[in-house]
Amino acid sequence: MIELIDIQQEGWLMDEARKLFEEYERELDEDLCFQSFQEEIKNPLKKYGPPLGVLYVAKWNSEIAGCVALTPLKEKGVCEMKRLYVRPHYRKHKIGKVLVEQVMKDAAMMGYTKMKLDTLEKLQPAIGLYKQYGFVETTSYYENPLDGVVYMEKELA
């Protein structure tokens, strides 16, 4: 059974979110220092906390399985989905879909009209998931030095 927990304060679940962020970076096999990643790990709520952001940890049968975050962008009404990650042995349970659905629902309820994200060409399952939810490729919305970056966006209802 999937359980999503909206993290709004420090505690053991925040520590679990930090671990998931670090696993995410290791799995990408990329250095995310250009995104101030270490600062983000130290204080995730600075970027993803209320009232303009969210940070979820997903549990599968009481075990920590994944995460997703949402942060505002400078453009009015536009937000960014960040750090969607599901541990490999939980991916068969559709946890990524549940996380994407929840973060899109929250974004719309918070008044955002568009959601953007970036991913890498090598992450074809993620790109497929985003396309299932109506995301389309778009132009770069920030400077990213990595190779094979794919920028996507979706209008929110």
Coordinates of C-alpha atoms in Angstrom, one line a residue:
M1 CA 0.0 0.0 0.0
I2 CA 1.3 3.5 -0.9
E3 CA 1.3 6.2 1.7
L4 CA 2.4 9.8 0.9
I5 CA 3.6 12.0 3.6
D6 CA 3.8 15.8 3.2
I7 CA 7.0 16.8 5.0
Q8 CA 6.7 20.3 6.6
Q9 CA 9.2 20.2 9.4
E10 CA 12.5 18.6 10.5
G11 CA 12.5 15.1 11.8
W12 CA 13.3 11.5 10.9
L13 CA 11.2 11.7 7.7
M14 CA 13.2 14.8 6.6
D15 CA 16.3 12.7 7.2
E16 CA 14.8 10.0 5.0
A17 CA 14.1 12.6 2.3
R18 CA 17.8 13.7 2.4
K19 CA 18.8 10.0 1.9
L20 CA 16.5 9.7 -1.1
F21 CA 18.0 12.9 -2.6
E22 CA 21.5 11.5 -2.2
E23 CA 20.4 8.2 -3.8
Y24 CA 18.9 10.2 -6.6
E25 CA 22.1 12.0 -7.3
R26 CA 24.1 8.7 -7.2
E27 CA 21.8 7.0 -9.6
L28 CA 22.0 9.9 -12.0
D29 CA 25.8 9.6 -11.8
E30 CA 26.0 13.3 -12.2
D31 CA 27.3 16.1 -10.0
L32 CA 24.4 18.4 -9.2
C33 CA 26.5 21.1 -7.5
F34 CA 25.4 23.7 -10.1
Q35 CA 21.9 23.4 -8.6
S36 CA 23.3 24.1 -5.0
F37 CA 22.5 20.5 -4.3
Q38 CA 24.4 20.3 -1.0
E39 CA 22.6 23.3 0.3
E40 CA 19.3 21.8 -0.7
I41 CA 20.1 18.6 1.2
K42 CA 21.0 20.7 4.3
N43 CA 17.7 22.6 4.3
P44 CA 15.2 21.0 1.9
L45 CA 12.3 23.1 3.2
K46 CA 14.0 26.4 2.2
K47 CA 13.4 25.4 -1.4
Y48 CA 10.4 23.0 -1.1
G49 CA 8.6 24.1 2.0
P50 CA 5.2 25.7 2.4
P51 CA 3.5 27.9 1.4
L52 CA 4.9 27.8 -2.2
G53 CA 6.4 24.3 -2.3
V54 CA 5.8 20.8 -1.2
L55 CA 8.0 17.8 -0.4
Y56 CA 6.6 14.3 -0.2
V57 CA 8.1 11.0 0.9
A58 CA 6.3 7.9 -0.3
K59 CA 6.1 4.7 1.8
W60 CA 5.3 1.3 0.5
N61 CA 4.0 -1.0 3.3
S62 CA 5.7 1.2 5.9
E63 CA 9.1 1.3 4.1
I64 CA 10.5 4.5 2.6
A65 CA 10.2 4.1 -1.2
G66 CA 10.5 7.5 -2.9
C67 CA 10.0 11.2 -3.0
V68 CA 9.0 14.2 -5.1
A69 CA 9.2 18.0 -4.5
L70 CA 7.7 21.1 -5.9
T71 CA 9.2 24.6 -6.0
P72 CA 8.1 27.9 -7.5
L73 CA 9.9 29.4 -10.5
K74 CA 10.4 33.2 -11.0
E75 CA 7.8 33.3 -13.8
K76 CA 4.3 34.0 -12.2
G77 CA 2.1 31.0 -11.9
V78 CA 4.9 28.5 -12.9
C79 CA 6.4 25.8 -10.7
E80 CA 8.9 23.1 -11.1
M81 CA 8.7 19.4 -10.2
K82 CA 12.0 18.3 -8.7
R83 CA 13.6 15.2 -7.2
L84 CA 11.1 12.6 -8.4
Y85 CA 12.8 9.4 -7.3
V86 CA 11.7 5.9 -6.5
R87 CA 14.0 3.3 -5.1
P88 CA 14.6 0.6 -7.8
H89 CA 13.0 -2.3 -6.0
Y90 CA 9.7 -0.3 -5.5
R91 CA 9.4 0.9 -9.1
K92 CA 7.0 -1.9 -10.1
H93 CA 4.4 -0.6 -7.7
K94 CA 3.6 2.6 -9.6
I95 CA 4.7 4.9 -6.8
G96 CA 6.2 7.3 -9.4
K97 CA 2.7 7.8 -10.9
V98 CA 1.2 8.4 -7.5
L99 CA 3.8 11.0 -6.7
V100 CA 3.4 12.8 -10.0
E101 CA -0.4 12.9 -9.7
Q102 CA -0.2 14.3 -6.1
V103 CA 2.4 17.0 -6.9
M104 CA 0.3 18.1 -10.0
K105 CA -2.8 18.2 -7.9
D106 CA -1.1 20.2 -5.2
A107 CA 0.4 22.6 -7.8
A108 CA -3.1 23.3 -9.2
M109 CA -4.6 23.8 -5.8
M110 CA -1.8 26.2 -4.9
G111 CA -2.7 28.3 -8.0
Y112 CA 0.1 27.3 -10.3
T113 CA -1.0 27.3 -14.0
K114 CA 2.1 25.6 -15.5
M115 CA 4.6 23.0 -14.3
K116 CA 8.1 22.5 -15.7
L117 CA 10.7 19.9 -15.1
D118 CA 14.0 18.8 -16.5
T119 CA 15.3 15.3 -16.9
L120 CA 18.0 13.4 -18.8
E121 CA 17.7 11.6 -22.1
K122 CA 19.1 8.5 -20.5
L123 CA 16.1 8.4 -18.1
Q124 CA 13.6 7.1 -20.8
P125 CA 11.2 5.5 -18.2
A126 CA 10.9 8.9 -16.5
I127 CA 10.3 10.7 -19.8
G128 CA 7.6 8.2 -20.7
L129 CA 5.9 8.8 -17.4
Y130 CA 5.9 12.5 -17.9
K131 CA 4.5 12.2 -21.4
Q132 CA 1.7 10.0 -20.0
Y133 CA 0.7 12.9 -17.8
G134 CA 0.7 15.4 -20.7
F135 CA 4.2 16.9 -20.4
V136 CA 5.7 18.0 -23.6
E137 CA 9.3 19.0 -24.5
T138 CA 10.1 22.7 -24.3
T139 CA 13.0 25.0 -24.4
S140 CA 15.5 25.5 -21.6
Y141 CA 14.3 27.5 -18.7
Y142 CA 17.6 27.6 -16.8
E143 CA 21.2 27.0 -17.4
N144 CA 22.1 23.3 -17.0
P145 CA 25.6 22.2 -17.9
L146 CA 24.8 18.5 -18.1
D147 CA 24.7 16.6 -21.4
G148 CA 21.4 15.2 -22.7
V149 CA 19.0 17.5 -20.7
V150 CA 15.4 17.3 -21.7
Y151 CA 13.1 20.2 -20.6
M152 CA 9.4 19.5 -20.3
E153 CA 6.3 21.4 -19.3
K154 CA 2.6 21.0 -18.8
E155 CA -0.3 23.4 -18.5
L156 CA -2.2 22.7 -15.2
A157 CA -6.0 22.7 -15.2

